[in-house]
Amino acid sequence: MAWEKFDPTLAVHDLVQDLKWDARLRQLFAQNEAAVLERYKLRPEERKAIEARDFRALYDMGMHPYLGGQLSRFIWGNDAGKGAIEATNKLVESLQGHDRDIPKAP
Amino acid sequence: MAEIVCAAAVPHAPALVGLYDRAPQDAREIITRSYRAVQQQIKQARPDVLIVFANDHLTNSRIRAYPDFLIAGAAEHRGPHEWFKPWIGCRDWQVPGEPLVAKALFRGMTRRKIRMNHADAPLHFDDNLSVPTVMMQLDEMALPVVPVLQNCTVPPYPDGPHCYAVGRALAEIIRDDLPPALRVGLLGSGGLSHEPGGARYYKIDEEFDRAFLDLCCQGDHGRLLKEMTAERMEIAGSGGTPELLAWFPVMAAIGECRGESFGYSGWVNFRCGFGAVLWDLRTQRKKAA
C-alpha cells in the first residue's frame, strides 16, 4: 500500500464500518446491494469500482486496505474455513491482476 | 507502589484459531507451546489485573475520528463482536474489566502529556483480544483485564519512540499512581509480519520476523528503536506488521529484560508470521532505553 494515496474522506470507509456494526444493513446489502450503496455519498468512480469488485481501483483512490479486506468478506464470505479464504483470494487477484502465487486452500 | 509481575507479547491472527486444525503439525506445536508458556507464567505470577495493548483494527471508531489509544474502562468485556465470530471461528468469551485501573491509566497518561481516550461503555473486540483470550483461556482465570486499543494502522499512527514513551509513562503510573501492592501483568497483542487486505496478503517476511523476535529476546531497546522502525515494519507488511508497536509499551514499561521465544511459524495460510515472547523480569539490566 502506498499510504501517499490514502484518502480517509472516501465514503466507502463508512459503508464498510456500518456493515460491520449493523447486521440488518448487512442483510440488506446481501439482498439488494444497490439500495445500500445508494445511501452513501460515493463518488461515481468509487461506486463503479465497488460494483466491479475492482479493489485495485479502490486502493488507487485511497481506500484503506484493512477495510478493503473487510469489504471483500461482505461480498464473498466471512467464515474462517471457506468464505474468508475465497474473499482473500479474490481480493489478492484483483490487486495483483492475476491469480498466480495464491496458495492452495488448506 | 504497584508492581509488574509478568510481561509477554503474542500474535493474534484470526486464522491461528480458525485454521488451527488444518495447520501443519509443527506449526500447531509452536502455537500451543507459545500460548501455554505465557498462560502458565500469568497463572504463576498471579496478577490482580492484566493490561493488554492491542491493535484496534478500525473496530470501534470511524476512520475520520480515530483515536491513537482507547482505554477500555467497562466493568466487563465480551467478545468477539458478532460479525467477527465466523471469521475467527472462536467461542464467545467474557472477562471482568477493572474500571478504576482504566481511569487511573487515563488520568496518569493525561498528566504525563500523553493523549489517550477512555470509554466507559463496552467496546467491540475482534481477534485483537479474542485470540489471546481463547488460546490462553484468560476467561477462566477470573483475571480483570484492561485493554488499551491502539491505532497501529491508520496513518499517521504513533511510531516506535511514541509507543516507547507510552510504556515509560505506564511504568511510572504503575509505580506511583496505582494502589500499593497491586500486581500488574502486561501483554502486547499483535504481529508478526502480515499485510491484511493488501496485495501481499499471503506474504510473510520470515527474515524480519526472526530478527524482531531476536531483538525482543535480547532486550536491547536501543537497537530495537533504531532498527525496528514503523517504516521497516511497513516494508515487512503494510498496515499489519506495525501492530508490533503494541509490544513497545510493554517492553518500555519493564525495561531491558531478556526474553524467551518458543519457536516461529511462517505457515502462509495463517496470513501472518507467528512467534511470542515471554520476558524474564529478573534479568532487567536498566529501566528503559
Coordinates of C-alpha atoms in Angstrom, one line a residue:
Chain A
M1 CA 0.0 0.0 0.0
A2 CA 1.2 3.4 -0.9
W3 CA 0.0 5.5 2.0
E4 CA 0.5 8.6 0.0
K5 CA -2.7 7.7 -1.8
F6 CA -4.7 7.1 1.4
D7 CA -7.8 9.2 1.5
P8 CA -9.8 8.9 4.8
T9 CA -12.6 11.0 3.3
L10 CA -13.9 8.2 1.0
A11 CA -17.4 7.2 1.8
V12 CA -16.6 3.6 1.2
H13 CA -15.0 3.5 4.6
D14 CA -18.3 4.5 6.2
L15 CA -20.0 1.8 4.2
V16 CA -17.7 -0.9 5.4
Q17 CA -17.8 0.2 9.0
D18 CA -21.6 0.4 9.1
L19 CA -21.9 -3.0 7.5
K20 CA -19.6 -4.4 10.2
W21 CA -21.6 -2.8 13.0
D22 CA -25.1 -3.3 11.7
A23 CA -26.4 -6.8 11.0
R24 CA -29.6 -5.6 9.3
L25 CA -27.6 -3.4 6.9
R26 CA -25.5 -6.5 6.1
Q27 CA -28.6 -8.5 5.3
L28 CA -29.9 -5.7 3.0
F29 CA -26.5 -5.5 1.3
A30 CA -26.7 -9.2 0.6
Q31 CA -30.2 -8.9 -0.8
N32 CA -30.1 -5.5 -2.6
E33 CA -26.6 -4.1 -2.8
A34 CA -27.6 -1.2 -4.9
A35 CA -30.1 0.1 -2.3
V36 CA -27.3 0.1 0.3
L37 CA -24.8 1.8 -2.0
E38 CA -27.5 4.5 -2.7
R39 CA -27.3 5.6 1.0
Y40 CA -23.7 6.7 0.8
K41 CA -22.1 9.7 -0.8
L42 CA -19.9 7.6 -3.0
R43 CA -18.1 9.2 -5.9
P44 CA -19.2 7.8 -9.2
E45 CA -15.9 6.1 -9.8
E46 CA -15.9 4.8 -6.2
R47 CA -19.3 3.2 -6.7
K48 CA -18.3 1.8 -10.0
A49 CA -15.2 0.1 -8.5
I50 CA -17.3 -1.4 -5.8
E51 CA -19.8 -2.8 -8.3
A52 CA -16.9 -4.1 -10.5
R53 CA -15.1 -5.7 -7.4
D54 CA -12.1 -3.6 -8.6
F55 CA -10.0 -3.3 -5.4
R56 CA -7.1 -2.0 -7.4
A57 CA -9.1 1.0 -8.4
L58 CA -10.5 1.5 -4.9
Y59 CA -7.0 1.4 -3.4
D60 CA -5.7 3.8 -6.0
M61 CA -8.5 6.1 -5.0
G62 CA -7.2 5.9 -1.4
M63 CA -9.3 3.2 0.3
H64 CA -7.7 1.7 3.5
P65 CA -6.7 -1.9 2.7
Y66 CA -7.8 -3.2 6.1
L67 CA -11.3 -2.0 5.3
G68 CA -10.8 -3.3 1.7
G69 CA -10.2 -6.8 3.2
Q70 CA -13.5 -6.5 5.2
L71 CA -15.4 -5.3 2.1
S72 CA -14.2 -8.4 0.3
R73 CA -15.6 -10.6 3.1
F74 CA -19.0 -8.9 2.9
I75 CA -19.0 -9.8 -0.8
W76 CA -17.5 -13.3 -0.9
G77 CA -17.8 -14.7 2.6
N78 CA -16.6 -14.3 6.2
D79 CA -16.1 -17.8 7.7
A80 CA -12.6 -18.8 8.5
G81 CA -12.5 -22.1 6.6
K82 CA -14.1 -21.2 3.3
G83 CA -15.7 -17.8 2.6
A84 CA -12.8 -15.7 4.1
I85 CA -10.3 -17.7 2.1
E86 CA -12.3 -17.1 -1.1
A87 CA -12.6 -13.4 -0.2
T88 CA -8.8 -13.2 0.3
N89 CA -8.1 -14.9 -3.0
K90 CA -10.4 -12.7 -5.0
L91 CA -9.1 -9.6 -3.3
V92 CA -5.4 -10.5 -4.0
E93 CA -6.3 -11.5 -7.6
S94 CA -7.9 -8.1 -8.1
L95 CA -4.9 -6.3 -6.6
Q96 CA -2.3 -8.3 -8.5
G97 CA -4.2 -8.5 -11.7
H98 CA -3.6 -12.3 -11.8
D99 CA -4.1 -15.3 -9.6
R100 CA -0.6 -16.6 -9.6
D101 CA 1.2 -17.0 -6.2
I102 CA -2.1 -17.6 -4.4
P103 CA -1.6 -20.7 -2.2
K104 CA -4.0 -23.6 -2.3
A105 CA -6.6 -23.6 0.4
P106 CA -5.5 -25.8 3.3
Chain B
M1 CA 3.7 1.1 44.9
A2 CA 2.2 -1.4 42.5
E3 CA 4.4 -3.8 40.7
I4 CA 4.7 -5.5 37.3
V5 CA 4.7 -9.3 37.9
C6 CA 4.7 -10.6 34.3
A7 CA 5.1 -9.4 30.8
A8 CA 4.7 -11.1 27.4
A9 CA 3.6 -10.5 23.8
V10 CA 1.7 -12.7 21.4
P11 CA 0.3 -12.6 17.9
H12 CA -3.5 -12.6 17.4
A13 CA -4.1 -13.5 13.7
P14 CA -7.6 -14.9 13.4
A15 CA -6.5 -18.0 11.4
L16 CA -4.5 -19.1 14.4
V17 CA -7.9 -20.2 15.8
G18 CA -9.9 -20.7 12.6
L19 CA -7.4 -22.7 10.7
Y20 CA -5.5 -24.3 13.6
D21 CA -6.8 -27.8 12.9
R22 CA -5.7 -27.6 9.3
A23 CA -2.2 -26.3 10.1
P24 CA 0.9 -28.4 9.8
Q25 CA 1.9 -30.3 13.0
D26 CA 5.0 -28.3 13.6
A27 CA 3.1 -25.0 13.4
R28 CA 0.4 -26.3 15.8
E29 CA 3.1 -27.3 18.3
I30 CA 4.7 -23.9 18.2
I31 CA 1.4 -22.1 18.7
T32 CA 0.4 -24.4 21.5
R33 CA 3.8 -24.2 23.2
S34 CA 3.9 -20.4 23.0
Y35 CA 0.5 -19.6 24.3
R36 CA 0.8 -22.3 27.0
A37 CA 4.1 -20.8 28.2
V38 CA 2.6 -17.3 28.5
Q39 CA -0.6 -18.7 30.1
Q40 CA 1.5 -20.6 32.7
Q41 CA 3.5 -17.5 33.5
I42 CA 0.4 -15.5 34.0
K43 CA -1.1 -18.1 36.3
Q44 CA 2.1 -18.3 38.3
A45 CA 2.6 -14.6 38.6
R46 CA -1.0 -14.1 39.9
P47 CA -1.6 -10.6 38.6
D48 CA -4.5 -8.6 40.0
V49 CA -5.1 -7.0 36.6
L50 CA -3.8 -7.6 33.1
I51 CA -3.2 -4.6 30.9
V52 CA -3.3 -5.5 27.2
F53 CA -2.1 -3.3 24.4
A54 CA -3.6 -4.3 21.1
N55 CA -4.3 -3.0 17.6
D56 CA -7.9 -1.7 17.3
H57 CA -8.2 -2.7 13.6
L58 CA -10.8 0.1 12.9
T59 CA -13.3 -1.8 15.0
N60 CA -14.5 0.9 17.3
S61 CA -14.1 4.3 15.7
R62 CA -14.7 6.0 12.4
I63 CA -11.6 6.4 10.2
R64 CA -12.2 10.1 10.2
A65 CA -12.1 10.4 14.0
Y66 CA -9.7 7.7 15.0
P67 CA -8.1 7.7 18.5
D68 CA -4.4 6.6 18.8
F69 CA -5.1 4.9 22.2
L70 CA -8.5 3.9 23.5
I71 CA -8.7 2.6 27.1
A72 CA -11.5 0.1 27.7
G73 CA -12.9 1.1 31.0
A74 CA -16.0 -1.1 31.2
A75 CA -16.7 -3.4 34.1
E76 CA -16.9 -6.3 31.8
H77 CA -15.5 -7.1 28.3
R78 CA -17.1 -9.6 25.9
G79 CA -16.2 -10.9 22.5
P80 CA -15.8 -11.5 19.8
H81 CA -18.2 -8.9 18.3
E82 CA -20.8 -10.8 16.3
W83 CA -19.5 -10.1 12.8
F84 CA -16.0 -11.5 13.7
K85 CA -17.2 -14.8 15.1
P86 CA -17.2 -16.9 12.0
W87 CA -14.1 -15.1 10.7
I88 CA -12.1 -16.0 13.8
G89 CA -14.0 -19.3 14.4
C90 CA -13.8 -18.9 18.1
R91 CA -16.2 -19.3 21.0
D92 CA -17.7 -16.4 23.0
W93 CA -15.8 -15.2 26.0
Q94 CA -16.2 -12.6 28.7
V95 CA -13.7 -11.3 31.2
P96 CA -14.0 -8.8 34.1
G97 CA -12.8 -5.3 33.5
E98 CA -11.1 -3.0 36.1
P99 CA -12.6 0.4 35.7
L100 CA -10.6 2.0 38.5
V101 CA -7.3 0.9 36.9
A102 CA -8.6 2.1 33.5
K103 CA -9.4 5.5 34.9
A104 CA -6.0 5.7 36.7
L105 CA -4.3 4.9 33.5
F106 CA -6.2 7.5 31.5
R107 CA -5.6 10.1 34.3
G108 CA -1.9 9.2 34.6
M109 CA -1.3 9.3 30.8
T110 CA -3.0 12.7 30.5
R111 CA -1.0 14.2 33.4
R112 CA 2.2 12.9 31.7
K113 CA 1.2 14.7 28.5
I114 CA 0.3 11.5 26.6
R115 CA -3.0 11.8 24.7
M116 CA -5.3 8.8 25.2
N117 CA -9.1 8.3 25.1
H118 CA -11.2 6.4 27.6
A119 CA -14.5 4.6 27.1
D120 CA -16.9 3.6 29.9
A121 CA -19.2 1.7 27.5
P122 CA -18.2 -1.8 26.4
L123 CA -16.1 -1.8 23.3
H124 CA -16.1 -4.2 20.3
F125 CA -13.3 -6.7 20.3
D126 CA -12.2 -8.7 17.2
D127 CA -9.2 -11.0 17.0
N128 CA -7.1 -8.5 19.0
L129 CA -8.3 -9.7 22.4
S130 CA -10.3 -12.8 21.3
V131 CA -7.5 -14.9 20.0
P132 CA -5.2 -14.5 23.1
T133 CA -8.2 -14.9 25.4
V134 CA -9.3 -18.2 23.9
M135 CA -5.9 -19.6 23.2
M136 CA -4.8 -19.0 26.8
Q137 CA -8.2 -19.4 28.5
L138 CA -7.8 -16.0 30.1
D139 CA -11.6 -16.0 30.7
E140 CA -11.2 -19.0 33.1
M141 CA -8.7 -17.2 35.3
A142 CA -11.1 -14.6 36.9
L143 CA -8.5 -12.1 36.0
P144 CA -9.6 -8.5 35.4
V145 CA -8.4 -7.1 32.1
V146 CA -7.8 -3.5 30.9
P147 CA -7.5 -3.4 27.1
V148 CA -5.8 -0.4 25.6
L149 CA -6.7 -0.4 21.9
Q150 CA -4.0 1.2 19.8
N151 CA -4.0 2.8 16.4
C152 CA -1.4 0.7 14.5
T153 CA -2.9 1.0 11.1
V154 CA -4.5 4.4 10.3
P155 CA -1.7 6.8 9.3
P156 CA -0.2 8.8 10.8
Y157 CA -0.2 6.3 13.7
P158 CA 2.0 6.5 16.8
D159 CA 5.6 5.4 15.9
G160 CA 8.1 3.4 17.9
P161 CA 9.5 6.3 20.0
H162 CA 6.0 7.4 20.8
C163 CA 4.9 3.9 21.9
Y164 CA 8.0 3.6 23.9
A165 CA 7.3 6.8 25.7
V166 CA 3.8 5.4 26.4
G167 CA 5.5 2.4 28.1
R168 CA 7.8 4.6 30.2
A169 CA 4.7 6.6 31.4
L170 CA 3.0 3.3 32.1
A171 CA 5.9 2.2 34.3
E172 CA 5.5 5.5 36.3
I173 CA 1.8 5.1 36.6
I174 CA 2.2 1.5 37.9
R175 CA 4.8 2.6 40.3
D176 CA 3.3 5.9 41.5
D177 CA -0.4 6.0 40.8
L178 CA -1.9 2.5 41.1
P179 CA -2.9 1.1 44.5
P180 CA 0.1 -0.1 46.6
A181 CA 0.8 -3.8 46.3
L182 CA -1.4 -4.2 43.2
R183 CA 0.1 -6.9 41.0
V184 CA 0.1 -5.9 37.3
G185 CA 0.5 -8.2 34.3
L186 CA 1.3 -6.7 30.8
L187 CA 0.5 -8.2 27.5
G188 CA 1.2 -6.9 24.0
S189 CA -1.1 -8.4 21.3
G190 CA -0.2 -8.3 17.6
G191 CA 2.1 -9.2 14.7
L192 CA 4.2 -10.6 13.4
S193 CA 4.6 -9.7 9.7
H194 CA 1.4 -9.5 7.7
E195 CA -0.4 -7.3 5.2
P196 CA -4.2 -7.7 5.8
G197 CA -6.2 -6.6 2.8
G198 CA -3.1 -5.8 0.8
A199 CA -1.6 -7.3 -2.4
R200 CA 0.9 -9.1 -0.2
Y201 CA -1.8 -10.7 1.9
Y202 CA -0.1 -14.1 1.6
K203 CA 3.4 -12.8 2.0
I204 CA 5.2 -13.4 5.3
D205 CA 8.6 -11.8 5.9
E206 CA 10.3 -14.5 7.9
E207 CA 13.7 -12.7 8.0
F208 CA 12.1 -9.6 9.5
D209 CA 10.0 -11.7 12.0
R210 CA 13.0 -13.7 13.3
A211 CA 15.1 -10.5 13.6
F212 CA 12.3 -8.8 15.5
L213 CA 11.9 -11.7 17.9
D214 CA 15.6 -11.9 18.4
L215 CA 15.8 -8.3 19.4
C216 CA 12.9 -8.6 21.7
C217 CA 14.5 -11.6 23.4
Q218 CA 17.9 -9.8 23.7
G219 CA 16.2 -6.8 25.4
D220 CA 18.4 -4.3 23.6
H221 CA 15.9 -1.4 23.3
G222 CA 18.4 1.0 21.7
R223 CA 18.7 -1.4 18.7
L224 CA 15.0 -2.2 18.8
L225 CA 14.1 1.5 18.4
K226 CA 16.8 2.1 15.8
E227 CA 16.2 -0.9 13.6
M228 CA 12.5 -1.8 14.1
T229 CA 11.0 1.4 12.9
A230 CA 7.4 1.8 11.7
E231 CA 8.9 2.3 8.2
R232 CA 10.7 -1.0 8.4
M233 CA 7.5 -2.7 9.7
E234 CA 5.6 -1.2 6.7
I235 CA 8.1 -2.9 4.4
A236 CA 7.5 -6.2 6.1
G237 CA 3.8 -5.9 5.6
S238 CA 1.9 -2.7 5.2
G239 CA -1.0 -1.9 7.6
G240 CA -0.4 -5.1 9.5
T241 CA 3.1 -5.6 10.8
P242 CA 3.1 -2.2 12.6
E243 CA 0.8 -3.7 15.1
L244 CA 4.0 -4.9 16.7
L245 CA 4.1 -1.4 18.0
A246 CA 1.7 -2.7 20.6
W247 CA 4.7 -4.7 22.1
F248 CA 6.6 -1.4 22.6
P249 CA 4.7 -0.1 25.6
V250 CA 5.2 -3.5 27.3
M251 CA 8.9 -3.5 26.7
A252 CA 9.4 0.1 27.7
A253 CA 7.5 -0.5 30.9
I254 CA 9.6 -3.4 32.1
G255 CA 13.0 -2.0 30.9
E256 CA 15.6 -4.0 29.2
C257 CA 14.9 -7.7 30.1
R258 CA 15.9 -10.8 28.3
G259 CA 13.0 -12.8 26.8
E260 CA 12.3 -16.3 25.6
S261 CA 10.6 -17.2 22.4
F262 CA 9.1 -20.6 21.8
G263 CA 9.5 -21.1 18.1
Y264 CA 8.4 -19.5 14.9
S265 CA 5.9 -20.4 12.2
G266 CA 5.5 -18.7 8.8
W267 CA 2.8 -21.0 7.6
V268 CA 1.4 -18.9 4.7
N269 CA -2.3 -19.8 5.3
F270 CA -2.1 -18.0 8.7
R271 CA -1.5 -14.9 6.6
C272 CA 0.7 -13.8 9.4
G273 CA 4.0 -14.8 11.0
F274 CA 3.8 -16.4 14.4
G275 CA 6.1 -16.1 17.4
A276 CA 5.6 -15.0 21.0
V277 CA 8.0 -13.6 23.7
L278 CA 7.9 -14.0 27.4
W279 CA 10.2 -11.7 29.3
D280 CA 12.1 -12.6 32.4
L281 CA 11.7 -9.7 34.7
R282 CA 14.6 -10.9 36.9
T283 CA 17.0 -10.1 34.1
Q284 CA 16.3 -6.4 34.0
R285 CA 19.6 -4.5 33.1
K286 CA 18.3 -1.0 33.1
K287 CA 15.0 0.7 33.3
A288 CA 14.5 1.8 29.7
A289 CA 16.4 2.9 26.7

